[in-house]
mmCIF file of C-alpha atoms and ligand atoms in Angstrom:
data_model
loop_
_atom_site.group_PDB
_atom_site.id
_atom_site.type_symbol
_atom_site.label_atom_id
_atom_site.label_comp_id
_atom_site.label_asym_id
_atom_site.label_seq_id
_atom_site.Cartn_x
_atom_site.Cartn_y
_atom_site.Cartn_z
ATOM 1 C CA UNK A 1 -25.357 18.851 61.710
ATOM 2 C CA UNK A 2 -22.831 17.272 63.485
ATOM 3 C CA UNK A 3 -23.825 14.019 64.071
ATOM 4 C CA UNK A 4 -24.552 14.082 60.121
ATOM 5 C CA UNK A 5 -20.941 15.485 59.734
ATOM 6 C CA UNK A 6 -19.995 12.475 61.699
ATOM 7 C CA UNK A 7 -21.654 10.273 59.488
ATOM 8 C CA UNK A 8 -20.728 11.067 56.478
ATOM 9 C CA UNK A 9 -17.286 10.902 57.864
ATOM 10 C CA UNK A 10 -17.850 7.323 59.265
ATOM 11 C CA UNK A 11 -19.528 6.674 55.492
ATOM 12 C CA UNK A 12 -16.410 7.468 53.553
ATOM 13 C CA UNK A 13 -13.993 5.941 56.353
ATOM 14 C CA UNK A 14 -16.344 2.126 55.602
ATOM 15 C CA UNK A 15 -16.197 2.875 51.655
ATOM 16 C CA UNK A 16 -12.373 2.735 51.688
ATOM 17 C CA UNK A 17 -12.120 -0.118 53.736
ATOM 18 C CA UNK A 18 -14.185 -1.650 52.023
ATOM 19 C CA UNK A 19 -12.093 -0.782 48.501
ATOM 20 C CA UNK A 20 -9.062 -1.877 50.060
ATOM 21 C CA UNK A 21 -10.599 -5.288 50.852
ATOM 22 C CA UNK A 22 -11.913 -5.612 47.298
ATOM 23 C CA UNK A 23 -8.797 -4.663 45.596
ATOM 24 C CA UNK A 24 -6.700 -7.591 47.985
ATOM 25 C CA UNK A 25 -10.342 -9.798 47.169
ATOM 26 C CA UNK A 26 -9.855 -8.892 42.841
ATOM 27 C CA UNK A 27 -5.392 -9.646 43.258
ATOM 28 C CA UNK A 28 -6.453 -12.823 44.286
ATOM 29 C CA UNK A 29 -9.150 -13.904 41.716
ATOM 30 C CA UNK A 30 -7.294 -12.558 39.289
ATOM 31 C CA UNK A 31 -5.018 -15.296 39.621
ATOM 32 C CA UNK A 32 -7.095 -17.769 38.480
ATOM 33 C CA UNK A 33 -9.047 -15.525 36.345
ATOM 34 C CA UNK A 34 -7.623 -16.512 32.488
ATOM 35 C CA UNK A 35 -6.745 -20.313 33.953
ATOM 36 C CA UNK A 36 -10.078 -20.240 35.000
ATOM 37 C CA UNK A 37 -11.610 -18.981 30.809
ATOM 38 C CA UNK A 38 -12.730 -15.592 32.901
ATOM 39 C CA UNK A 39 -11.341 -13.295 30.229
ATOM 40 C CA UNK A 40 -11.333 -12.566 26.753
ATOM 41 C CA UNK A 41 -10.176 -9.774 24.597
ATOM 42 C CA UNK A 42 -12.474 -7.133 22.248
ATOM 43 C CA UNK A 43 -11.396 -5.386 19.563
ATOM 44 C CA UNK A 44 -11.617 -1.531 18.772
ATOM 45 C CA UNK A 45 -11.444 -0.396 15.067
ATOM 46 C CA UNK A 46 -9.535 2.174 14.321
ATOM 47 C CA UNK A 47 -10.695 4.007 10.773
ATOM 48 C CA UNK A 48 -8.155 5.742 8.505
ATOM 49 C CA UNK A 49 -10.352 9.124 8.182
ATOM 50 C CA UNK A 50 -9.640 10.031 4.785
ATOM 51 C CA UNK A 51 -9.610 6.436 3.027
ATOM 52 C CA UNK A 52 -12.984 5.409 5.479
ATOM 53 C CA UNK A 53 -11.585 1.935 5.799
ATOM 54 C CA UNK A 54 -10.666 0.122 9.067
ATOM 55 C CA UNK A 55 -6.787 -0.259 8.938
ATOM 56 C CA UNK A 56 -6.250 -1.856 12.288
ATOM 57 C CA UNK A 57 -8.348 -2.198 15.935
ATOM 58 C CA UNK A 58 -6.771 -1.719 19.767
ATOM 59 C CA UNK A 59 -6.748 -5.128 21.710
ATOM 60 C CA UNK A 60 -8.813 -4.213 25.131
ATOM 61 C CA UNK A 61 -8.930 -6.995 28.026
ATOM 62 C CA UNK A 62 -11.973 -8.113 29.915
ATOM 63 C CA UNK A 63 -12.724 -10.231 32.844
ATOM 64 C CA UNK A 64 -15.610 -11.503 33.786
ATOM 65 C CA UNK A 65 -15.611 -12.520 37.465
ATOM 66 C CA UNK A 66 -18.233 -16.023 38.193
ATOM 67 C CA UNK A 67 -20.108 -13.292 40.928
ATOM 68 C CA UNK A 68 -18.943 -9.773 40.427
ATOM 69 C CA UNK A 69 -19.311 -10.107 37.423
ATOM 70 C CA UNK A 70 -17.965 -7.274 34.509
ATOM 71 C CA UNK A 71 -14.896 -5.787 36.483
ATOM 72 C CA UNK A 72 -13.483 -2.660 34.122
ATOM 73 C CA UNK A 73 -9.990 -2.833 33.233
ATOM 74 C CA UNK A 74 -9.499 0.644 34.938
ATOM 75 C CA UNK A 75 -10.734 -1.064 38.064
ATOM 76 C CA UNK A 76 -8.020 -4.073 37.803
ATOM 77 C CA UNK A 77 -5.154 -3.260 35.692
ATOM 78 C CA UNK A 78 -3.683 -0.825 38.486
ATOM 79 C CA UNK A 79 -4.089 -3.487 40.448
ATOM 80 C CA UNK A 80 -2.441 -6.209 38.465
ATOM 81 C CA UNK A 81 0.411 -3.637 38.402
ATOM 82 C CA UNK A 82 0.957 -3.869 42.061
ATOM 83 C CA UNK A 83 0.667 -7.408 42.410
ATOM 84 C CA UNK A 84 2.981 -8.429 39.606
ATOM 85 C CA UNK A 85 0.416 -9.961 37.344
ATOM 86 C CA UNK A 86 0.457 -7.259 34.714
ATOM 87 C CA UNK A 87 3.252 -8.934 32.449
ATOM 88 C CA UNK A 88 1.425 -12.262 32.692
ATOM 89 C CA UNK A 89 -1.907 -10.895 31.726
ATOM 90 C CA UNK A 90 -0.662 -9.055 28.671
ATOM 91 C CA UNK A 91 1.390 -11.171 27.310
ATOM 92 C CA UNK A 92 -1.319 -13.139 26.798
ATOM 93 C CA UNK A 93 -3.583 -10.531 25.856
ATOM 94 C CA UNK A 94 -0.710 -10.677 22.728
ATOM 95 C CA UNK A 95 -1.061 -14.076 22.322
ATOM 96 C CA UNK A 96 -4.970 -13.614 21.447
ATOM 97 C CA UNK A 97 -4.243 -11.011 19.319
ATOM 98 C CA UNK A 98 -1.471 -13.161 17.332
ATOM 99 C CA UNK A 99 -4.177 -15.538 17.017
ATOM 100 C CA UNK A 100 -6.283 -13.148 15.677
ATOM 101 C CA UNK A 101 -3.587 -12.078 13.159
ATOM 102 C CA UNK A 102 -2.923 -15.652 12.106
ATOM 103 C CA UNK A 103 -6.543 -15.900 11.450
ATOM 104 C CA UNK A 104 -7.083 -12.894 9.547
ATOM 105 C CA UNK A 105 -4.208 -14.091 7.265
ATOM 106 C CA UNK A 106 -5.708 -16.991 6.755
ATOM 107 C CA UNK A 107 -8.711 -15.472 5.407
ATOM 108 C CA UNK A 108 -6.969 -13.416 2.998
ATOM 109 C CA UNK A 109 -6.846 -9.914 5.361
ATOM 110 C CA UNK A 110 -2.852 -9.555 5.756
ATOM 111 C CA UNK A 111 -2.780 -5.893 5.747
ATOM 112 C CA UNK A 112 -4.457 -4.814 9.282
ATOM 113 C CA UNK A 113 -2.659 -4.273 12.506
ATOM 114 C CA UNK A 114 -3.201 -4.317 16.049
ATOM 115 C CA UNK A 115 -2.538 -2.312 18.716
ATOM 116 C CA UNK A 116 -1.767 -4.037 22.496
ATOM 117 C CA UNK A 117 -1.703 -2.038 25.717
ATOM 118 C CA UNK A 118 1.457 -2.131 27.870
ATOM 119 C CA UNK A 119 1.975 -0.673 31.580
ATOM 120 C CA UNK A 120 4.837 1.354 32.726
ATOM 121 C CA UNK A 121 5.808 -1.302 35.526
ATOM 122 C CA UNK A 122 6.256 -4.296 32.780
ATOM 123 C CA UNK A 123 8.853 -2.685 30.496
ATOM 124 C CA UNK A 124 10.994 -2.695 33.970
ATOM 125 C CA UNK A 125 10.809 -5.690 33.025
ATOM 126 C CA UNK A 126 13.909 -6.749 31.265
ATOM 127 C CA UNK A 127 11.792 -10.013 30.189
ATOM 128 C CA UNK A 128 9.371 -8.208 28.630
ATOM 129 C CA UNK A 129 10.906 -7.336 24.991
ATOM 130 C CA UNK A 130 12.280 -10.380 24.508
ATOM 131 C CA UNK A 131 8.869 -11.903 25.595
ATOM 132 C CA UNK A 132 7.120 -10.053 22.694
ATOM 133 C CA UNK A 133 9.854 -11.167 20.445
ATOM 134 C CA UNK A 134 9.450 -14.805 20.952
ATOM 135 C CA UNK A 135 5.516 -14.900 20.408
ATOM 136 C CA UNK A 136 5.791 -12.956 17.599
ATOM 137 C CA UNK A 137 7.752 -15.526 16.230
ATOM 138 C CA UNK A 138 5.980 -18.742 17.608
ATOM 139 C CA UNK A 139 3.091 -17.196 15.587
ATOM 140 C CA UNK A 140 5.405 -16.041 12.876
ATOM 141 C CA UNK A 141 3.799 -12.524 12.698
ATOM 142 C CA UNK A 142 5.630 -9.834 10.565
ATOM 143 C CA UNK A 143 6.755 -7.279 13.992
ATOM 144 C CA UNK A 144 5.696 -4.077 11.908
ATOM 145 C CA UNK A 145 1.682 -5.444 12.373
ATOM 146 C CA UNK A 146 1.405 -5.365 16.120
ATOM 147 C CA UNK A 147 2.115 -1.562 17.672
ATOM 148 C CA UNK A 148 2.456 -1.039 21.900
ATOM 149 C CA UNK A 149 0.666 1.194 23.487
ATOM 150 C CA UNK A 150 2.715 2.984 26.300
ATOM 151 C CA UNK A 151 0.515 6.337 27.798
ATOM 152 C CA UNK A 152 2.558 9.337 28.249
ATOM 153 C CA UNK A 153 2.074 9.141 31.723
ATOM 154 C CA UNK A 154 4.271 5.769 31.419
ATOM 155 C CA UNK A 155 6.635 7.066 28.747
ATOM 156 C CA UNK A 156 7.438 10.083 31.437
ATOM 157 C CA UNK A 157 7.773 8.177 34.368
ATOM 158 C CA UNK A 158 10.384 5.529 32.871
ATOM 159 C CA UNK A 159 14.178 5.631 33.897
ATOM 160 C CA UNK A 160 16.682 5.121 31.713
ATOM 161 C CA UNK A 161 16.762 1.260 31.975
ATOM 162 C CA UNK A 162 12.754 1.330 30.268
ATOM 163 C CA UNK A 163 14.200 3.860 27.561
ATOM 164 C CA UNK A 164 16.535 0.925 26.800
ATOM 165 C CA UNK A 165 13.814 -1.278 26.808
ATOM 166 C CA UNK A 166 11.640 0.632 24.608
ATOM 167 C CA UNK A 167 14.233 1.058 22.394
ATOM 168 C CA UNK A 168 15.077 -2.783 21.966
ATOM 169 C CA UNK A 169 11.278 -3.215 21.242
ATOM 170 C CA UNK A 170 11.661 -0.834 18.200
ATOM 171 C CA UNK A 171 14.804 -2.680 17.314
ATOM 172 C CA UNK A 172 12.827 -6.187 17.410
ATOM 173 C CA UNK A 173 10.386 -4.162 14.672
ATOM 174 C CA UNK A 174 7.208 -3.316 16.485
ATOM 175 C CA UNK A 175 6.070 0.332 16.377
ATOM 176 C CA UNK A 176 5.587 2.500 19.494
ATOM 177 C CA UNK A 177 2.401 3.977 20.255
ATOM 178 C CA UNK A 178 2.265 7.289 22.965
ATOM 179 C CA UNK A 179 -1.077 6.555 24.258
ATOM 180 C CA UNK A 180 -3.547 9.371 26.007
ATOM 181 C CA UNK A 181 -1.367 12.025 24.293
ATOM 182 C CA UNK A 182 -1.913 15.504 26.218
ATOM 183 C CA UNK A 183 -2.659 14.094 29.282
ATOM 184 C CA UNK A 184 0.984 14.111 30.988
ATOM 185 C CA UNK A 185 3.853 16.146 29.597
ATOM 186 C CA UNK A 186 6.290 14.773 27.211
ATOM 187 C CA UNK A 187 9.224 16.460 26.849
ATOM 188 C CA UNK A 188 9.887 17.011 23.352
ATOM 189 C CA UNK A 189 13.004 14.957 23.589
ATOM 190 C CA UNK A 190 11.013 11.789 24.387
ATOM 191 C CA UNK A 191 9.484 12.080 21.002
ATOM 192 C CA UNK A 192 12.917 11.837 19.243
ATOM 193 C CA UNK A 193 14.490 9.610 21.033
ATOM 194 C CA UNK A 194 11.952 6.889 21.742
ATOM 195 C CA UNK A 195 11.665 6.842 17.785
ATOM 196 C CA UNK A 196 7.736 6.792 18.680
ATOM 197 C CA UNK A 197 5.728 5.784 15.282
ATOM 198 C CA UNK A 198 1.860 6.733 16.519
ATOM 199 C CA UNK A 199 0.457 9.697 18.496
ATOM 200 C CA UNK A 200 -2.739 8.888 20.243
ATOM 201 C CA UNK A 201 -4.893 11.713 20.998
ATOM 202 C CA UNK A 202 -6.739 11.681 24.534
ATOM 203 C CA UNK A 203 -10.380 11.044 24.175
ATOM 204 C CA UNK A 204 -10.004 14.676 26.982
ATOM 205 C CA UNK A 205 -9.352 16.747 23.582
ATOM 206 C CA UNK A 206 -11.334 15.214 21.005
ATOM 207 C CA UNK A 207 -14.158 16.188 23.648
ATOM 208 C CA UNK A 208 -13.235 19.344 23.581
ATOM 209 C CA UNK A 209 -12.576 19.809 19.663
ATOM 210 C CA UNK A 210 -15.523 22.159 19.151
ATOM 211 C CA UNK A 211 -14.876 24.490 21.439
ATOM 212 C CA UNK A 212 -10.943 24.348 21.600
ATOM 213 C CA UNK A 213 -9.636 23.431 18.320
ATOM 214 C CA UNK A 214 -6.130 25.155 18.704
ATOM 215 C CA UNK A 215 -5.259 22.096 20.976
ATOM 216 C CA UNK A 216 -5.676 19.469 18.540
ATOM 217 C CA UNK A 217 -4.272 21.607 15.805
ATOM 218 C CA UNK A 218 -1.194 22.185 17.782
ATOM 219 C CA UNK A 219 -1.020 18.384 18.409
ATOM 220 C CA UNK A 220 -1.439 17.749 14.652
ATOM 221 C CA UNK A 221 1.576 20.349 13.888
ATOM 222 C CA UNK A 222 4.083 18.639 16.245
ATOM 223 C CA UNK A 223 2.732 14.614 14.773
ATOM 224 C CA UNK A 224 3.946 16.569 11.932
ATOM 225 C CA UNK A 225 7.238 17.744 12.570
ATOM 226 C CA UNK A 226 7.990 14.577 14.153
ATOM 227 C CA UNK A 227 6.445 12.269 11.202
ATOM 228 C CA UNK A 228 3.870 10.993 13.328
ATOM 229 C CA UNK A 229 0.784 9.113 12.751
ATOM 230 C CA UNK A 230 -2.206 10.298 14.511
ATOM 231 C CA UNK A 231 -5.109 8.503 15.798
ATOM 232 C CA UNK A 232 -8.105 10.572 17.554
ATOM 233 C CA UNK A 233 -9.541 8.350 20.522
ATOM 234 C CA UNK A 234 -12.953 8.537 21.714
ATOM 235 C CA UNK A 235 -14.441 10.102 18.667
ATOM 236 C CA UNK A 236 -18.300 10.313 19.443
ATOM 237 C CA UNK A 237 -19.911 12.488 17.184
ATOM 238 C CA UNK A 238 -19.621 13.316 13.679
ATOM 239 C CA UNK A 239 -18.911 16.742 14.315
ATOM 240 C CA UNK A 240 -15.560 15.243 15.618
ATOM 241 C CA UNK A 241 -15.027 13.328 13.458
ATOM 242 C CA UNK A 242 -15.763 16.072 10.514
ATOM 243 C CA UNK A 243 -13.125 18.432 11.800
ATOM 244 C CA UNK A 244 -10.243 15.860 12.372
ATOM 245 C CA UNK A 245 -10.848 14.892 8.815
ATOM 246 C CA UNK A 246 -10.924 18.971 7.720
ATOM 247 C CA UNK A 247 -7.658 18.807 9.809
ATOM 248 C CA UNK A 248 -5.668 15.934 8.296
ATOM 249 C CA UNK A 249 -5.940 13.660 11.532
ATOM 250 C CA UNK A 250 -4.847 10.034 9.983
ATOM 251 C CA UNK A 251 -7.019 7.847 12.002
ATOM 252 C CA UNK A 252 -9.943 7.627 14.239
ATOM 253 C CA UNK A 253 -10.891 5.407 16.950
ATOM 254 C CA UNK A 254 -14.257 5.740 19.200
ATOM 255 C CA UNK A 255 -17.833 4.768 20.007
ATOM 256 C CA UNK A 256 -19.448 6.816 16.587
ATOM 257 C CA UNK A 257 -17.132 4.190 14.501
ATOM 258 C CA UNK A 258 -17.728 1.291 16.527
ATOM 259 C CA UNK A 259 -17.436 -0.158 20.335
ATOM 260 C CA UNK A 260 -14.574 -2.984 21.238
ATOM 261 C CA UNK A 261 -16.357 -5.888 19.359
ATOM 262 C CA UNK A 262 -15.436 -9.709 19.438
ATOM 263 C CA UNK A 263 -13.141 -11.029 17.433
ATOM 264 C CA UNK A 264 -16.346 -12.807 14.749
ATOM 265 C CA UNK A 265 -17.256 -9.318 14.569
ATOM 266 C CA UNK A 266 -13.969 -8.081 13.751
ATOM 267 C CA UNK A 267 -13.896 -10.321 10.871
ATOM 268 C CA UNK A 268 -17.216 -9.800 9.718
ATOM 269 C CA UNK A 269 -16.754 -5.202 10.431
ATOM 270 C CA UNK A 270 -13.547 -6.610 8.001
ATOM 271 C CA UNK A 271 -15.505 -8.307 5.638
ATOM 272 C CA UNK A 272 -17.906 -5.805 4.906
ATOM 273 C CA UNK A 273 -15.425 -3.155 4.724
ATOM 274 C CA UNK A 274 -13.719 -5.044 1.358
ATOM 275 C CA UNK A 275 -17.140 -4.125 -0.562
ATOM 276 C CA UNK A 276 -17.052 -0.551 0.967
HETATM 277 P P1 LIG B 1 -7.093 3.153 26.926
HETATM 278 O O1 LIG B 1 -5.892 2.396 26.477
HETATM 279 O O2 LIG B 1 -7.054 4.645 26.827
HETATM 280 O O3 LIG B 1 -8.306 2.525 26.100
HETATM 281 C C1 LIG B 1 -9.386 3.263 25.587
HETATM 282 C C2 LIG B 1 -10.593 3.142 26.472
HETATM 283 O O4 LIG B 1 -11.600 4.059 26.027
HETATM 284 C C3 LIG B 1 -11.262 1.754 26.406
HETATM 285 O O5 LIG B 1 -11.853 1.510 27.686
HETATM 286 C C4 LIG B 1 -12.345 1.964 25.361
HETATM 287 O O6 LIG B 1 -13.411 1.042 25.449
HETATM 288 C C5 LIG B 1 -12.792 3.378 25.693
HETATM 289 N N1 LIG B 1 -13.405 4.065 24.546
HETATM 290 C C6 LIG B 1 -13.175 3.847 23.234
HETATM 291 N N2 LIG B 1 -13.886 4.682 22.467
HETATM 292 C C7 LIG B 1 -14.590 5.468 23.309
HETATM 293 C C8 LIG B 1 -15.536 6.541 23.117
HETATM 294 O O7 LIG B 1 -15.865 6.970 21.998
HETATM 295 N N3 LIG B 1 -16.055 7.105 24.244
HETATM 296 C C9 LIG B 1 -15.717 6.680 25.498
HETATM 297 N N4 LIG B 1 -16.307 7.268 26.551
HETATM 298 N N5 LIG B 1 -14.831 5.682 25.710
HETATM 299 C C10 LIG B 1 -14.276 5.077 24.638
HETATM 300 P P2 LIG B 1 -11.545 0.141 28.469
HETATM 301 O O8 LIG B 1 -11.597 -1.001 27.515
HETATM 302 O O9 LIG B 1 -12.473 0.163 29.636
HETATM 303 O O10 LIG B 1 -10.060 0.292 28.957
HETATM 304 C C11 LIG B 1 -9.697 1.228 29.931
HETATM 305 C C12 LIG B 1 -8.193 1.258 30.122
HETATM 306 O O11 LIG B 1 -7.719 0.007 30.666
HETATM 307 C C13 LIG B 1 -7.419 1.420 28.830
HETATM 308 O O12 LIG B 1 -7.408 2.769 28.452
HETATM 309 C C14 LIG B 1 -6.065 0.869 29.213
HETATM 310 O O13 LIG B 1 -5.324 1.858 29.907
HETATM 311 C C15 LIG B 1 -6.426 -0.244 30.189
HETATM 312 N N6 LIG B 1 -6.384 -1.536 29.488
HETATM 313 C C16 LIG B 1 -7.356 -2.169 28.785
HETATM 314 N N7 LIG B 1 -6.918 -3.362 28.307
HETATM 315 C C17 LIG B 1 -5.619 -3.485 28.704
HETATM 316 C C18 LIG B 1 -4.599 -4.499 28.535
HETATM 317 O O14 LIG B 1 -4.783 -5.533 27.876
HETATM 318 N N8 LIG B 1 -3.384 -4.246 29.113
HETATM 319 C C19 LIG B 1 -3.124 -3.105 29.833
HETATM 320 N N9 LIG B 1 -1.926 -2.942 30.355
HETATM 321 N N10 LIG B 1 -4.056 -2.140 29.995
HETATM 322 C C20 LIG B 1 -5.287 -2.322 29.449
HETATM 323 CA CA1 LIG B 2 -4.616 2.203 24.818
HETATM 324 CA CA1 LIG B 3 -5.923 5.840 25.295
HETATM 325 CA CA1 LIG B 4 -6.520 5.623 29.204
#
């Protein structure tokens, strides 16, 4: 039993080398991942529950690596933070979706907005608001379309400098968006004085909306108080997505609706939706 102790031991010990060398392995593609056409970004409609039409989709990055092939954004994004690259990467994860915007408008949809994920490291970046600002403008999309995703997690961690910063984002006329709501633990304070326009519901409590209810309910009573829009992530069933609408939840976001989709099946989900 030893010896098998010993093993397993040894096991584990090899499997975390082994990360470590992958992770330094992924910093370093991921360098020439987007100059090399490796990603692209997918789009994730978000439903307003009571009107049933899609009012605006999450931008979600992907890479695919020449021999790894799919790596999850869970599995590289951390990483990206460390190295540095994160700011790179999503500002021009914002430049697809300006593109995307510019198209839509083009094609006669000018009422839809997107959603773009930001980490906590990048807006310690004093760059990074002014960043947005100028693409937004080299694109010449209206600042109230695009909303920024910062989790709580983020939104808790940041010093005063990154309250600054998310405050000069609201000034430039994007909206904030607390992402994985519930999962860390916002003051109450942060809510007022980030000016935060969206609540985003973990995917953790929609999961557990049958059997827990009072934790959504209590989430809708303080999106209230605050003015808050809601959006439910991860909806999967229609159980889900029943209640939330019994409930008042504004929007829903999750697999039952639809998965991250290319952009030409953006347009056509958009499309389709104008006869609905
Ligand atoms: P997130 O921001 O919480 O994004 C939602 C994740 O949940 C996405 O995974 C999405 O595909 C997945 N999802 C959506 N609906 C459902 C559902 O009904 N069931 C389940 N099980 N999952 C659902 P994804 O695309 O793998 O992204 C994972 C995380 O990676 C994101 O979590 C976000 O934190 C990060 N991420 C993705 N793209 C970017 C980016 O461009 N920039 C930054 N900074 N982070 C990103
Ligand atoms: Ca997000
Ligand atoms: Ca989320
Ligand atoms: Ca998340």
């Amino acid at each position: 039993a030893s010896r098998y102790q010993g093993n397993h031991w040894l096991q584990l010990d090899n499997t975390m080398v082994q990360h470590i060398r992958e992770d330094k392995w992924l910093e370093s593609e991921l360098r020439d991942a987007i100059a090399g056409q490796q990603c692209f970004v997918v789009y994730q409609p978000q439903y307003d529950i009571h009107s049933g039409h899609i009012v605006g989709a999450e931008v979600l990055l992907r890479w695919r690596h020449p021999s790894y092939g799919m790596v999850p954004p869970d599995r590289f994004i951390p990483i990206a933070e460390v190295s540095g690259q994160i700011m790179e990467i999503d500002l021009w994860v914002l430049e697809q979706a300006c593109r995307c915007l510019d198209k839509l408008t083009t094609r006669g949809i000018a009422d839809f907005r997107l959603a773009v994920n930001a980490s906590g490291t990048e807006l310690s970046n004093p760059a990074y608001p002014e960043a947005v600002q100028s693409m937004l403008q080299r694109y010449k999309i209206p600042p109230h379309r695009f909303g920024i995703e910062i989790t709580e997690t983020a939104i808790v961690e940041l010093d005063e400098v990154a309250r600054v910063m998310v405050r000069t984002l609201k000034e430039i006329g994007v909206e904030i968006e607390l992402d994985d709501f519930g999962t860390g633990y916002t003051s109450l304070s942060h809510l007022t004085n980030l000016q935060l326009d969206v609540l985003k519901i973990d995917r953790s409590y929609i999961m557990q909306l049958e059997s827990n209810p009072k934790l959504v309910d209590s989430i809708l009573q303080l999106a209230d108080a605050f003015s808050l829009r809601v959006i439910a992530e991860g909806v999967e069933t229609i159980e889900q997505l029943k209640l939330l609408q019994q409930k008042r939840c504004h929007m829903a976001q999750g697999y039952l609706l639809s998965k991250p989709v290319t952009e030409e099946e953006l347009i056509a989900l958009l499309f389709a939706d104008c006869l609905a």
